[in-house]
CSV table of C-alpha atoms (C1' of nucleotides) in Angstrom, one decimal:
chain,number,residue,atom,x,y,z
A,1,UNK,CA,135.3,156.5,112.8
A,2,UNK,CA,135.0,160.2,111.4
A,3,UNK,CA,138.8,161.5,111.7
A,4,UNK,CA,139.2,164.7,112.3
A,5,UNK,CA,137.8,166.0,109.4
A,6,UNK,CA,136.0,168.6,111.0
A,7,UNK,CA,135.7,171.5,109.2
A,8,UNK,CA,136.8,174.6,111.0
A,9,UNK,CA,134.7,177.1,110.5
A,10,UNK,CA,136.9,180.5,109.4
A,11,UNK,CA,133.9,182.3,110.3
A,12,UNK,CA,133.6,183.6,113.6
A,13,UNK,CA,130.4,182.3,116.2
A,14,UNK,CA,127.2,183.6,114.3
A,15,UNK,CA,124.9,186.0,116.2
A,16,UNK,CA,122.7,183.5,116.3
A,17,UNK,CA,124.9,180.8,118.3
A,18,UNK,CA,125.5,183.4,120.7
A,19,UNK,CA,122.1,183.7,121.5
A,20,UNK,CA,121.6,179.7,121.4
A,21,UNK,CA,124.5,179.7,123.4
A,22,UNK,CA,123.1,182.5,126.0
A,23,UNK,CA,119.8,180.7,126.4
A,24,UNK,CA,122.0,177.5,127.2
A,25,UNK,CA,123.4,179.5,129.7
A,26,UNK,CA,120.5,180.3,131.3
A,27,UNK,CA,118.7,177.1,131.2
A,28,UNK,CA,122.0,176.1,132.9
A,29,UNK,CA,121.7,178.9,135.7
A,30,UNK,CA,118.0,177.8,136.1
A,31,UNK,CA,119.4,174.7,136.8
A,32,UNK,CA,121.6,175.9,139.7
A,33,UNK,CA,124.5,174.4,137.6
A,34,UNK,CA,127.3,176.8,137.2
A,35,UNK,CA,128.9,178.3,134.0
A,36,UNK,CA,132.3,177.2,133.5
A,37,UNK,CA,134.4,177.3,130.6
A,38,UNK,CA,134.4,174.1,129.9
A,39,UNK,CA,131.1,173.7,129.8
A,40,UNK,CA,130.7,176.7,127.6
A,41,UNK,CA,133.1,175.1,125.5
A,42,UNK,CA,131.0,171.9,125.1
A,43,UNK,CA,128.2,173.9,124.0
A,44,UNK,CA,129.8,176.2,121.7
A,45,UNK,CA,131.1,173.0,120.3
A,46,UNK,CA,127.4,171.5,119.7
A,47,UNK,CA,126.2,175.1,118.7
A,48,UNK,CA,128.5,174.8,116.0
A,49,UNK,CA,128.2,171.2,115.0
A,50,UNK,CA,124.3,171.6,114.6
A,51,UNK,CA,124.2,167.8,114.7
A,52,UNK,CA,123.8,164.7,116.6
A,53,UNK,CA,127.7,164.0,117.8
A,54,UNK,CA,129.3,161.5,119.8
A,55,UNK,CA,131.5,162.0,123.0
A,56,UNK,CA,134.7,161.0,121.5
A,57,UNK,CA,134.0,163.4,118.5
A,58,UNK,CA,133.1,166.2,121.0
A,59,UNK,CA,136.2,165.5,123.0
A,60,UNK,CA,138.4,165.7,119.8
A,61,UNK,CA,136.8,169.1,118.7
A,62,UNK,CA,137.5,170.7,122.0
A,63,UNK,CA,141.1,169.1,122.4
A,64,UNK,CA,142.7,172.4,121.4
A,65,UNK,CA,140.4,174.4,123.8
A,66,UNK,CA,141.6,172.3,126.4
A,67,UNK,CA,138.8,170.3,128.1
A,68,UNK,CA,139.5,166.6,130.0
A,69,UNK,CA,137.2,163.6,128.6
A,70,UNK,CA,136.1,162.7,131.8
A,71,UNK,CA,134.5,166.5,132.0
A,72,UNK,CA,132.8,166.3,128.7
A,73,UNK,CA,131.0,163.1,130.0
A,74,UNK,CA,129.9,164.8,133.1
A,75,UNK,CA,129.0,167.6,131.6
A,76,UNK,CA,126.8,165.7,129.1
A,77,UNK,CA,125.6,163.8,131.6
A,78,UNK,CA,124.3,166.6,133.6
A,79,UNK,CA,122.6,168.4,130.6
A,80,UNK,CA,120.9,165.4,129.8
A,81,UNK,CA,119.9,165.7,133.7
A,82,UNK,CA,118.0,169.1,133.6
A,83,UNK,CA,116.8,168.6,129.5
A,84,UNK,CA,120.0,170.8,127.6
A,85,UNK,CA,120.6,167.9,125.4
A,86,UNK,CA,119.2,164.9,124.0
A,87,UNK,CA,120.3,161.5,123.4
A,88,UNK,CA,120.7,159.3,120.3
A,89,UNK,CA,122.0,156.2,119.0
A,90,UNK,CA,124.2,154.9,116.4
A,91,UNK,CA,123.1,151.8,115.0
A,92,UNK,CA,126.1,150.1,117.3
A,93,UNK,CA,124.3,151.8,120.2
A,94,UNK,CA,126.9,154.3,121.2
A,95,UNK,CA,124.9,157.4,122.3
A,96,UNK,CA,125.2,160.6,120.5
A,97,UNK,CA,124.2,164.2,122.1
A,98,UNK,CA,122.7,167.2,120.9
A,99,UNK,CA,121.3,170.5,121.8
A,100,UNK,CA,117.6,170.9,122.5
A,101,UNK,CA,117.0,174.4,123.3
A,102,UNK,CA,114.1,175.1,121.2
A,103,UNK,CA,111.6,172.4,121.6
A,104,UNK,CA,111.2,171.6,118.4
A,105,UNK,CA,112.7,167.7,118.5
A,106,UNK,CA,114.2,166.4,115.0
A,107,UNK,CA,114.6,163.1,114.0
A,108,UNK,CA,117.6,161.6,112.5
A,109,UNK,CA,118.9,159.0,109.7
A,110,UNK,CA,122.4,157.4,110.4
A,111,UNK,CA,123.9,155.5,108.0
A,112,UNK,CA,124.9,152.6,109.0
A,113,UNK,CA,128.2,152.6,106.6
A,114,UNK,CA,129.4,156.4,107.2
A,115,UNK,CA,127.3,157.6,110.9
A,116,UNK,CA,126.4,160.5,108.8
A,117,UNK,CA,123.5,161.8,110.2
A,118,UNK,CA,120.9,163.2,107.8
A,119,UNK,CA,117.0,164.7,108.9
A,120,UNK,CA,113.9,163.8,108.0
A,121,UNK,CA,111.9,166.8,106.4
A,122,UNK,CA,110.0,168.5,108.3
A,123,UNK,CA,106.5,167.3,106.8
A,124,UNK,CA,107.6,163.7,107.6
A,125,UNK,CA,109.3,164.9,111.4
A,126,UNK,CA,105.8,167.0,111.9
A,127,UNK,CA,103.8,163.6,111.5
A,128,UNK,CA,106.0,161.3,113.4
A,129,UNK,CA,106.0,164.1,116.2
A,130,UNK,CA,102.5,164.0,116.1
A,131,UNK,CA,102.2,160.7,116.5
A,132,UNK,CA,104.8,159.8,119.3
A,133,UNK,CA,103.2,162.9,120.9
A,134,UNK,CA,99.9,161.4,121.0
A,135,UNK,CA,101.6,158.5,122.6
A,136,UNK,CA,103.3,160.2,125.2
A,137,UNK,CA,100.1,161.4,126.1
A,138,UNK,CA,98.5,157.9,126.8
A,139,UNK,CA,101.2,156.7,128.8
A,140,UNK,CA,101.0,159.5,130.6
A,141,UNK,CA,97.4,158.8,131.2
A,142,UNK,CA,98.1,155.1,132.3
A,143,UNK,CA,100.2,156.8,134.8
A,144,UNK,CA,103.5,157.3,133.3
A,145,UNK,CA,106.1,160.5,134.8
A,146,UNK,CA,108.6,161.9,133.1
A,147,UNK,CA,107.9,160.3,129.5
A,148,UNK,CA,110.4,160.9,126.9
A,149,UNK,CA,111.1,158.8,123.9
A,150,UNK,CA,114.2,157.8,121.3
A,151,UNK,CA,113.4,157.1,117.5
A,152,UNK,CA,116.0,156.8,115.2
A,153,UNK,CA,116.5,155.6,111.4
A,154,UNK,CA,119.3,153.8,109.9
A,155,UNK,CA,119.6,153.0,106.4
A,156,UNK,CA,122.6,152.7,104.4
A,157,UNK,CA,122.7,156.3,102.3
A,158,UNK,CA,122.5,156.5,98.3
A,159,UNK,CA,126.5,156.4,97.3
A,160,UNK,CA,125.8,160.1,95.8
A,161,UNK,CA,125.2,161.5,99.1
A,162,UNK,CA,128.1,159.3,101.1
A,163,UNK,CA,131.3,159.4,99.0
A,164,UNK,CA,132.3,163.1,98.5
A,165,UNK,CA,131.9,163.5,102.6
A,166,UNK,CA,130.5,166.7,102.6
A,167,UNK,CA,129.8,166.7,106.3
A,168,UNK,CA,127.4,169.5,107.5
A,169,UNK,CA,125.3,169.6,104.3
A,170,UNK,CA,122.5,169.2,106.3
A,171,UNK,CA,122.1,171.8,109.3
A,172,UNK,CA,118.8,173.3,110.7
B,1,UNK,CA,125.4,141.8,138.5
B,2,UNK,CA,122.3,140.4,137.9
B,3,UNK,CA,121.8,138.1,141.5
B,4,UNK,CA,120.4,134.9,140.5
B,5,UNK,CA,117.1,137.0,141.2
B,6,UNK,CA,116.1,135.7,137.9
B,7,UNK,CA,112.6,133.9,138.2
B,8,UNK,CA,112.9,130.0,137.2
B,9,UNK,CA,109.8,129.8,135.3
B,10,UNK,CA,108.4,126.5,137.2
B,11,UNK,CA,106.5,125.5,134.2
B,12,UNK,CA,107.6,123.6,131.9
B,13,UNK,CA,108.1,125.3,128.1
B,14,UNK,CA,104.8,125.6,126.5
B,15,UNK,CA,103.7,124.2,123.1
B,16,UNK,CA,103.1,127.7,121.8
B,17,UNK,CA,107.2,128.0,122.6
B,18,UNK,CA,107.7,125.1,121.4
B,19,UNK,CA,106.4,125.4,117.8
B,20,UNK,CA,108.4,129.0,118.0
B,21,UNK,CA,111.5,127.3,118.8
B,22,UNK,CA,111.4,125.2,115.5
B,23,UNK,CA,110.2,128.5,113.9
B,24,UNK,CA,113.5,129.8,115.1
B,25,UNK,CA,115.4,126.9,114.0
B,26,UNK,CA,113.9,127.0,110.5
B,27,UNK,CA,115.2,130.3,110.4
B,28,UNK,CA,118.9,129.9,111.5
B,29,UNK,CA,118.9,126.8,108.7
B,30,UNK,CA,117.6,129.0,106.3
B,31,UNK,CA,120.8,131.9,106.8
B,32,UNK,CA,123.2,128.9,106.9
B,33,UNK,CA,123.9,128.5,110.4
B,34,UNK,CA,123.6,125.9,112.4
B,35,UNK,CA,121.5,124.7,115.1
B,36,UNK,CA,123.3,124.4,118.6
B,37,UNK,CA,122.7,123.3,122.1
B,38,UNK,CA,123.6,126.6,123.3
B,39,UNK,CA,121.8,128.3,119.9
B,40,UNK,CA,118.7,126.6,121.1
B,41,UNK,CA,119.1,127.4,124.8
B,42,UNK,CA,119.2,131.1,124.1
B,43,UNK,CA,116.6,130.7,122.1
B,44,UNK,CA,114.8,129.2,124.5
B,45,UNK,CA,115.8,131.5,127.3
B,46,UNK,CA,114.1,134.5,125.1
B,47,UNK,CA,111.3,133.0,124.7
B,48,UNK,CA,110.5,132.3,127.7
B,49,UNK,CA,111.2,136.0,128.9
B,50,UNK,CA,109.1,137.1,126.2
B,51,UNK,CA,110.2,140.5,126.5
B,52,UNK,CA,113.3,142.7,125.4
B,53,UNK,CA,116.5,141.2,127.5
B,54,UNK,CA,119.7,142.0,127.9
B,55,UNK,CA,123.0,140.1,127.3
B,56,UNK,CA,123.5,139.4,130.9
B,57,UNK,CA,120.2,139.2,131.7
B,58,UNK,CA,120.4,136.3,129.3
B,59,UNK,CA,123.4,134.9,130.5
B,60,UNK,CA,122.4,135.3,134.3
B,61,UNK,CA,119.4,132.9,132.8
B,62,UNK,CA,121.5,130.5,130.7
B,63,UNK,CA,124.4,130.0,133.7
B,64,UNK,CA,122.8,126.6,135.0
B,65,UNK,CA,122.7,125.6,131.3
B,66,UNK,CA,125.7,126.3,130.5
B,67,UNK,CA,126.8,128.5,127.7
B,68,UNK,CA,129.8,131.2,128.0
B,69,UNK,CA,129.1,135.3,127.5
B,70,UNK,CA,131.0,135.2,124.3
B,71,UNK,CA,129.4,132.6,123.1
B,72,UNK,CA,126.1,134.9,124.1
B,73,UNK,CA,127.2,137.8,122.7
B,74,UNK,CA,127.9,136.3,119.1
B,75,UNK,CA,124.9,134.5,118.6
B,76,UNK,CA,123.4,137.4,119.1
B,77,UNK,CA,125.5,139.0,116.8
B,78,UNK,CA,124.4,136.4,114.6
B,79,UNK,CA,121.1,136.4,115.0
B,80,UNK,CA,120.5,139.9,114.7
B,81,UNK,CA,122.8,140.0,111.3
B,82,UNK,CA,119.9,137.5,110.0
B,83,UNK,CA,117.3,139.4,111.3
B,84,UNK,CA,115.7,136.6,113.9
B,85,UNK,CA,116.1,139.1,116.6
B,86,UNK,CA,115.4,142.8,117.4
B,87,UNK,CA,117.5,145.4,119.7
B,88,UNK,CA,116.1,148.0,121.0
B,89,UNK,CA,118.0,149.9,124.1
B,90,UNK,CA,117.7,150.5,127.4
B,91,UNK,CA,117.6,154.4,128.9
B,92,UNK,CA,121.2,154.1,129.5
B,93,UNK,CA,121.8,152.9,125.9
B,94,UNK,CA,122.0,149.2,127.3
B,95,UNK,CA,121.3,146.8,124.3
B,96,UNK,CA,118.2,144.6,124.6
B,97,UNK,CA,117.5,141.7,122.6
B,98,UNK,CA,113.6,140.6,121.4
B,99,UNK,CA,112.8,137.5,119.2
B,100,UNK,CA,111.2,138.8,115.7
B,101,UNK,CA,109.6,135.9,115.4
B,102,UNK,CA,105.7,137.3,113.9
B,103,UNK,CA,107.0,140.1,111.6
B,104,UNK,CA,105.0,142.1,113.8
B,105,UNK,CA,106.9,144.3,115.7
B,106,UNK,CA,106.0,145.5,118.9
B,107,UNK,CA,107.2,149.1,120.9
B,108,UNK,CA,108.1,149.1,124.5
B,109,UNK,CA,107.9,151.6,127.3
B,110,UNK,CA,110.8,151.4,129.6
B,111,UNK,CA,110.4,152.0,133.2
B,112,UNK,CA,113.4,155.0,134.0
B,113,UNK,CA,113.8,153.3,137.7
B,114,UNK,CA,113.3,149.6,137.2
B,115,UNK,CA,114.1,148.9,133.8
B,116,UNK,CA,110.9,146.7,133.7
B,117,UNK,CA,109.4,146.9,130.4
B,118,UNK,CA,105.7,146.9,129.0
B,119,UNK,CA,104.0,147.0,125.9
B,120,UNK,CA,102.2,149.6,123.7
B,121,UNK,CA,98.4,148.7,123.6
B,122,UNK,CA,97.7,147.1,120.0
B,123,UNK,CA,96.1,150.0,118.6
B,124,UNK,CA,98.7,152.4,119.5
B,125,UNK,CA,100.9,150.5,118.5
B,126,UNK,CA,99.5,149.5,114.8
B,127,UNK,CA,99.0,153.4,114.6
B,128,UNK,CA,102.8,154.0,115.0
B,129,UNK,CA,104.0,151.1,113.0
B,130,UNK,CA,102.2,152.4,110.2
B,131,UNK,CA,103.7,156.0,110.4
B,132,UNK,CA,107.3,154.1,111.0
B,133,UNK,CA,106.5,152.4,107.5
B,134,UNK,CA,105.5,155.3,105.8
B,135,UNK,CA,109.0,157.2,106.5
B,136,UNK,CA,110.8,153.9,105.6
B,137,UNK,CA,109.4,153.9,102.7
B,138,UNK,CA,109.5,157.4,102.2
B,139,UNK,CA,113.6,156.6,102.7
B,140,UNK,CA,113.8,154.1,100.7
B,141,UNK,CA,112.7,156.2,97.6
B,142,UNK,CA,115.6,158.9,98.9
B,143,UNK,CA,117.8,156.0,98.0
B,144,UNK,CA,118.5,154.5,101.3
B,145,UNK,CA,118.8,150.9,101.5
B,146,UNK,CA,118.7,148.2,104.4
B,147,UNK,CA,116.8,150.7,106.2
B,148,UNK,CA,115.4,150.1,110.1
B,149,UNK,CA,114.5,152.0,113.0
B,150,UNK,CA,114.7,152.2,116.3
B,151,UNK,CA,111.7,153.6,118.7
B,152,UNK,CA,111.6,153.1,122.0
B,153,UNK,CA,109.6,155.3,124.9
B,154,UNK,CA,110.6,155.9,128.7
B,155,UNK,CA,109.0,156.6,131.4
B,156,UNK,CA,109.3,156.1,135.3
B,157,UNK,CA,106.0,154.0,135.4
B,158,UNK,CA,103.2,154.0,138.0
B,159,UNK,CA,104.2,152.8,141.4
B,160,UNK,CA,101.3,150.3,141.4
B,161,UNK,CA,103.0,148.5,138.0
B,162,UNK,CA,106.1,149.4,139.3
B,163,UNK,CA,106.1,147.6,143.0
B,164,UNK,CA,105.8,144.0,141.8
B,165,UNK,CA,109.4,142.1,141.1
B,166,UNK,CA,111.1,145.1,140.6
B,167,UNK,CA,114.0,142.8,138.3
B,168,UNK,CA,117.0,144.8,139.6
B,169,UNK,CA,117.9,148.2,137.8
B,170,UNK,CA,120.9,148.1,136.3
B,171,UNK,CA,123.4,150.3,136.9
B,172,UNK,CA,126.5,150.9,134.9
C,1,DG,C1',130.9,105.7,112.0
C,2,DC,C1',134.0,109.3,109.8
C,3,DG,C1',135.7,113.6,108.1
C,4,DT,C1',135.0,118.4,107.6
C,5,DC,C1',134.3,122.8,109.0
C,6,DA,C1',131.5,125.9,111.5
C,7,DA,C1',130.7,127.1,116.2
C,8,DA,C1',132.1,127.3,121.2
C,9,DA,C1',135.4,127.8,124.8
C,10,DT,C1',139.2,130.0,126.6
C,11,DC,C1',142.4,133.6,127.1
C,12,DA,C1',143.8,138.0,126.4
C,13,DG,C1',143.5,142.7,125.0
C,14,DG,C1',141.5,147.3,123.5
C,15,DG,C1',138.5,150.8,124.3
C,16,DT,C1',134.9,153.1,126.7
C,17,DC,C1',133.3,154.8,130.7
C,18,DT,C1',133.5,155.6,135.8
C,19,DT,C1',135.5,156.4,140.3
C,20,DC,C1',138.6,158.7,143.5
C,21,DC,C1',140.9,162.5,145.4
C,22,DA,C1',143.3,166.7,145.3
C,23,DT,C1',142.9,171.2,143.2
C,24,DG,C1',140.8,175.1,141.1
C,25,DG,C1',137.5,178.5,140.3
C,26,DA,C1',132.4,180.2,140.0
C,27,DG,C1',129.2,182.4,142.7
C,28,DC,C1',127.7,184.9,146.8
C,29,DG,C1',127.8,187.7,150.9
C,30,DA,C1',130.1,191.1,153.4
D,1,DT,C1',136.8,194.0,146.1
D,2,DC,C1',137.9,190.3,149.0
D,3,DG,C1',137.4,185.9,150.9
D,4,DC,C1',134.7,181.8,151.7
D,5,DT,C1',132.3,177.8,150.3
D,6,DC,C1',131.2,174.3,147.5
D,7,DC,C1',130.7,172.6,143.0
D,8,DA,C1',133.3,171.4,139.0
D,9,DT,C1',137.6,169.9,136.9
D,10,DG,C1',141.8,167.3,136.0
D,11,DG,C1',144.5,163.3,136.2
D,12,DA,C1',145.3,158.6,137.0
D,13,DA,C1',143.7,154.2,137.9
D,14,DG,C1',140.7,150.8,137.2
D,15,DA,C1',136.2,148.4,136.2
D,16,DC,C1',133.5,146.9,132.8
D,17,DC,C1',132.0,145.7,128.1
D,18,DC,C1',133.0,143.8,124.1
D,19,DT,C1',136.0,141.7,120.4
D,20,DG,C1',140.1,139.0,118.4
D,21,DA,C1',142.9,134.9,118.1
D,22,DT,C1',143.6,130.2,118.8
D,23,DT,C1',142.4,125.7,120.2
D,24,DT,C1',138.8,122.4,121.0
D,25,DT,C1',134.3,120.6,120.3
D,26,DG,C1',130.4,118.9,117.9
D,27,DA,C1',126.7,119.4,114.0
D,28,DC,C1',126.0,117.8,109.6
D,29,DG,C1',126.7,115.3,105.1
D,30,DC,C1',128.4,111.1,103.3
DNA sequence: GCGTCAAAATCAGGGTCTTCCATGGAGCGA
DNA sequence: TCGCTCCATGGAAGACCCTGATTTTGACGC
């Protein structure tokens, strides 16, 4: 169930999640949602997890910042709401969040052994966008609103890449 | 809770389900398991849906014959561990259960207000399959094994598809 | 038919998620 | 800057979904 293995970055908030985490902010304000700390927690969280992650994982990452479960699922639930995040699966079908602030969707393996989430490359994710884009389209066309989509892979990962655990070797 | 809303098909099981049925049968003799009365009503009850279900949808269906939610869930279980039945997911992240009976698969859209569910046209839906393969494959060779997928769209469909039987949206 | 053992029923429990209500604090106007 | 107004949060309780453990039933081979 991934302890709490997570690595604690020494390294303070890059300039770059502060500007990920600004834009959030705004797409937030846009929203007429307000900025809270715990809601910046939750994205700060994401912002530096850089991967798919589930509620409870969420919830134990922010435990020392001090933010109640029941808020990270509203909070969730609400940036799903206006578009902030997206949601995907684990092969057991609980749902798994992340950040979509630029529009640029990537698609996921989980193993089914580990829930370590690896990404396709981008040649492969380019394609399959393509693809599910053209899709979207048609449905839209047979009269479809507000069309969005879920693909997912799951595959049980070479042993080389599962046992030593490295955990955020794959980031954007 | 699913009101016994649930259309009793007046006619009787068709030959087409029929010969399915002892498809399905083969199948479960084939992994080992055994052919019940409640195995076979389930079965049943999917194929006469014909269309991604739900545990308690199935259940709701099954009540007058007789065949208790665990007993539901398991076979399920079962059935998916020998890969005689698909899941794909709801918007919510509500499994859904489909019969893989032909190996080919087919790839819903998911009404976002009704839950009703429809089919890709053929051709989209050969197109996607055969990027879907590519990347397995394309996985595979990265080393992973037992690999699947999961692609589902959403959508809050057109009011004039959307009117008829409107199956109860499920709410969690 | 008879025995064996997998499958089903039943009961109970864990865990996840939601609801309720009182309180706190973000945002806005004065 | 101050105070007001709601939205958001915290905390606890509980609903719901799913899974184990154990007993009972019944499918299958002889």
């Amino acid at each position: 169930m991934i302890a709490s293995t997570q690595t604690n970055h020494p390294l303070a908030k890059s300039a770059a999640d502060t500007s990920l985490l600004e834009l959030a902010c705004a797409k937030l304000k846009g929203a007429g949602l307000r900025i809270t700390q715990p809601r910046i927690a939750i994205l700060t969280a994401m912002l530096e997890r850089g991967q798919p992650t589930s509620i409870e994982q969420l919830h134990g990452v922010l435990e020392a910042g001090s933010c109640d479960l029941v808020t990270v699922y509203r909070c969730l639930a609400a940036f799903e709401e206006i578009g902030l995040v997206r949601r995907s699966f684990y092969h057991n079908g609980t749902s798994l969040y992340e950040l979509s602030l630029n529009d640029t969707q990537h698609y996921h393996v989980v193993c089914k052994a580990t829930n370590r989430v690896d990404q396709l490359d981008a040649e492969t994710s380019a394609e399959l966008r393509q693809t599910v884009e053209k899709i979207e389209a048609k449905l839209r066309e047979r009269g479809y609103e507000n069309v969005s989509h879920v693909v997912e892979f799951f595959g049980v990962a070479p042993a080389a890449a599962r046992s030593p655990a490295p955990l955020q070797a794959v980031q954007r």
